[in-house]
């Protein structure tokens, strides 16, 4: 277990004004910081090891990304050593941003989010998928039937936890304090859920699905599902919503849902049931664990940070929103002053796609357009690249901002607070030093 000193970060979280005063001295003007001098320069310099050329642009209260790094890490077998483990019961592991540099996320760099137990794998031959509820013909399908009787598709699909970015909210809502790495874009092979639902024959009354699985609730109560979410029938009939049998061409690893899981790409990851055993077609919004109260729901109207929101004013989340991550260089890189170097990453936008990518190295005063690649298929993330030249030696941050085809961009600051801390799509920032 590795611990990093984060006294200043704690201070910023608890009392940002005092922290700012300590580090930057008295404020230079409304919402602006002065140039680092005196004690501020000394304390920040000691932490960062250099100066901040654009410090006068730095919004007051903003924690330099170099200080906002993750604090604890211990290892989880089968995952890359740089993965960040938030919890071991249930298992919750996210990727450090630089691990997301592959266009296709390998299993050892894909985040894990469990709500219940990590189940023992069940035999493929014994496994069944039941499709029941508002259908003409209830079905029970074997693994072999899914392998042989239905058309297969192979797609790169993003799964992002609804709470990815939660760590940025203040006050911090309960739940895993995900940074930016609860996102993956593996290549999944399986059958379209729409083909299965058509084979079962949807009734007119079919409006929603409820998904079930064989992992157990942490209480050990076998009648209590760990999580059981679903989605509206039009999303479930989308040809990219699949019942997956393979991850990156191989059996799905147990932690990602062996032998069969759903992928509902672009929506909160919780709609992608792992260890799938049943799709219950319903005549109303599903009401399993994870569908009601504050879970995977957001207020119908903006609320102030820390507000208590009546459950009836909450609505189920749909698509995730536009977002991007800087995957290269790794935060803290050292580069040559005055010389261009490549910065790159991935961008995605839930049900939409990304149409513009920009970077800034002067705390958002100016933005440069980056090169943006098209997705190989809908619901895959998109690669972006930029050439960046730091004008002189010192401490810098790269900020990255994606905009989607609806014209919606990522906010620089953390967006609207909600009780469980979903949908934080604020710009990812990393620091680097030019020497
Ligand atoms: N059966 C089951 N499916 C589940 C979960 C779970 O706890 N149990 N967690 C969900 C959540 S909240 C997310 S974000 C995704 C994460 O998928 P991954 O662990 O393969 O990355 O799985 C979803 N499917
Ligand atoms: Mo999640």
CSV table of N, CA and C in Angstrom, one decimal, residues 4-9 23 40-52 63-69 395 431 433:
chain,number,residue,atom,x,y,z
A,4,UNK,N,0.4,8.8,-0.3
A,4,UNK,CA,1.0,10.0,-0.7
A,4,UNK,C,0.5,11.1,0.2
A,5,UNK,N,1.4,12.0,0.6
A,5,UNK,CA,1.1,13.1,1.5
A,5,UNK,C,0.1,14.0,0.7
A,6,UNK,N,-1.0,14.4,1.4
A,6,UNK,CA,-1.9,15.3,0.7
A,6,UNK,C,-2.5,16.4,1.6
A,7,UNK,N,-1.7,16.9,2.4
A,7,UNK,CA,-2.1,17.9,3.3
A,7,UNK,C,-2.8,19.1,2.7
A,8,UNK,N,-2.2,19.5,1.6
A,8,UNK,CA,-2.8,20.7,0.9
A,8,UNK,C,-4.1,20.4,0.2
A,9,UNK,N,-4.3,19.2,-0.3
A,9,UNK,CA,-5.5,18.7,-0.9
A,9,UNK,C,-6.6,18.7,0.1
A,23,UNK,N,-1.3,29.5,0.1
A,23,UNK,CA,-0.5,29.2,-1.0
A,23,UNK,C,-0.2,30.4,-1.9
A,40,UNK,N,3.8,31.6,-0.4
A,40,UNK,CA,3.1,30.8,-1.3
A,40,UNK,C,4.0,30.2,-2.3
A,41,UNK,N,4.9,30.9,-2.8
A,41,UNK,CA,5.8,30.4,-3.8
A,41,UNK,C,6.6,29.2,-3.2
A,42,UNK,N,7.0,29.5,-1.9
A,42,UNK,CA,7.8,28.5,-1.2
A,42,UNK,C,7.0,27.2,-1.0
A,43,UNK,N,5.8,27.3,-0.5
A,43,UNK,CA,5.0,26.1,-0.2
A,43,UNK,C,4.6,25.4,-1.5
A,44,UNK,N,4.2,26.1,-2.5
A,44,UNK,CA,3.8,25.4,-3.7
A,44,UNK,C,5.0,24.9,-4.4
A,45,UNK,N,6.1,25.7,-4.5
A,45,UNK,CA,7.3,25.3,-5.1
A,45,UNK,C,7.8,24.0,-4.5
A,46,UNK,N,7.7,23.9,-3.2
A,46,UNK,CA,8.2,22.7,-2.5
A,46,UNK,C,7.4,21.5,-2.9
A,47,UNK,N,6.1,21.6,-3.2
A,47,UNK,CA,5.3,20.5,-3.6
A,47,UNK,C,5.5,20.2,-5.1
A,48,UNK,N,5.5,21.2,-5.9
A,48,UNK,CA,5.6,21.0,-7.4
A,48,UNK,C,7.0,20.9,-7.9
A,49,UNK,N,7.9,21.5,-7.2
A,49,UNK,CA,9.3,21.5,-7.6
A,49,UNK,C,9.7,22.5,-8.7
A,50,UNK,N,8.8,23.4,-9.0
A,50,UNK,CA,9.0,24.4,-10.0
A,50,UNK,C,8.1,25.6,-9.9
A,51,UNK,N,8.1,26.5,-10.9
A,51,UNK,CA,7.2,27.6,-10.9
A,51,UNK,C,6.0,27.4,-11.8
A,52,UNK,N,5.0,28.3,-11.7
A,52,UNK,CA,3.8,28.1,-12.5
A,52,UNK,C,3.7,29.3,-13.4
A,63,UNK,N,-7.6,23.4,-7.3
A,63,UNK,CA,-6.5,22.6,-6.8
A,63,UNK,C,-5.6,22.3,-7.9
A,64,UNK,N,-4.3,22.6,-7.9
A,64,UNK,CA,-3.5,22.2,-9.0
A,64,UNK,C,-3.6,20.7,-9.2
A,65,UNK,N,-3.7,20.2,-10.4
A,65,UNK,CA,-3.9,18.8,-10.6
A,65,UNK,C,-2.8,18.0,-10.0
A,66,UNK,N,-1.6,18.5,-9.9
A,66,UNK,CA,-0.5,17.8,-9.3
A,66,UNK,C,-0.8,17.4,-7.9
A,67,UNK,N,-1.6,18.2,-7.2
A,67,UNK,CA,-1.9,17.9,-5.8
A,67,UNK,C,-3.1,17.0,-5.7
A,68,UNK,N,-3.9,16.9,-6.7
A,68,UNK,CA,-5.2,16.2,-6.6
A,68,UNK,C,-5.1,14.8,-7.0
A,69,UNK,N,-3.9,14.3,-7.0
A,69,UNK,CA,-3.6,12.9,-7.4
A,69,UNK,C,-4.3,11.9,-6.4
A,395,UNK,N,5.9,24.9,-14.4
A,395,UNK,CA,4.7,24.0,-14.2
A,395,UNK,C,3.6,24.3,-15.1
A,431,UNK,N,-0.9,17.5,-15.0
A,431,UNK,CA,0.2,18.5,-14.9
A,431,UNK,C,1.5,17.9,-15.6
A,433,UNK,N,5.8,19.2,-16.4
A,433,UNK,CA,6.9,20.2,-16.1
A,433,UNK,C,7.7,20.4,-17.4
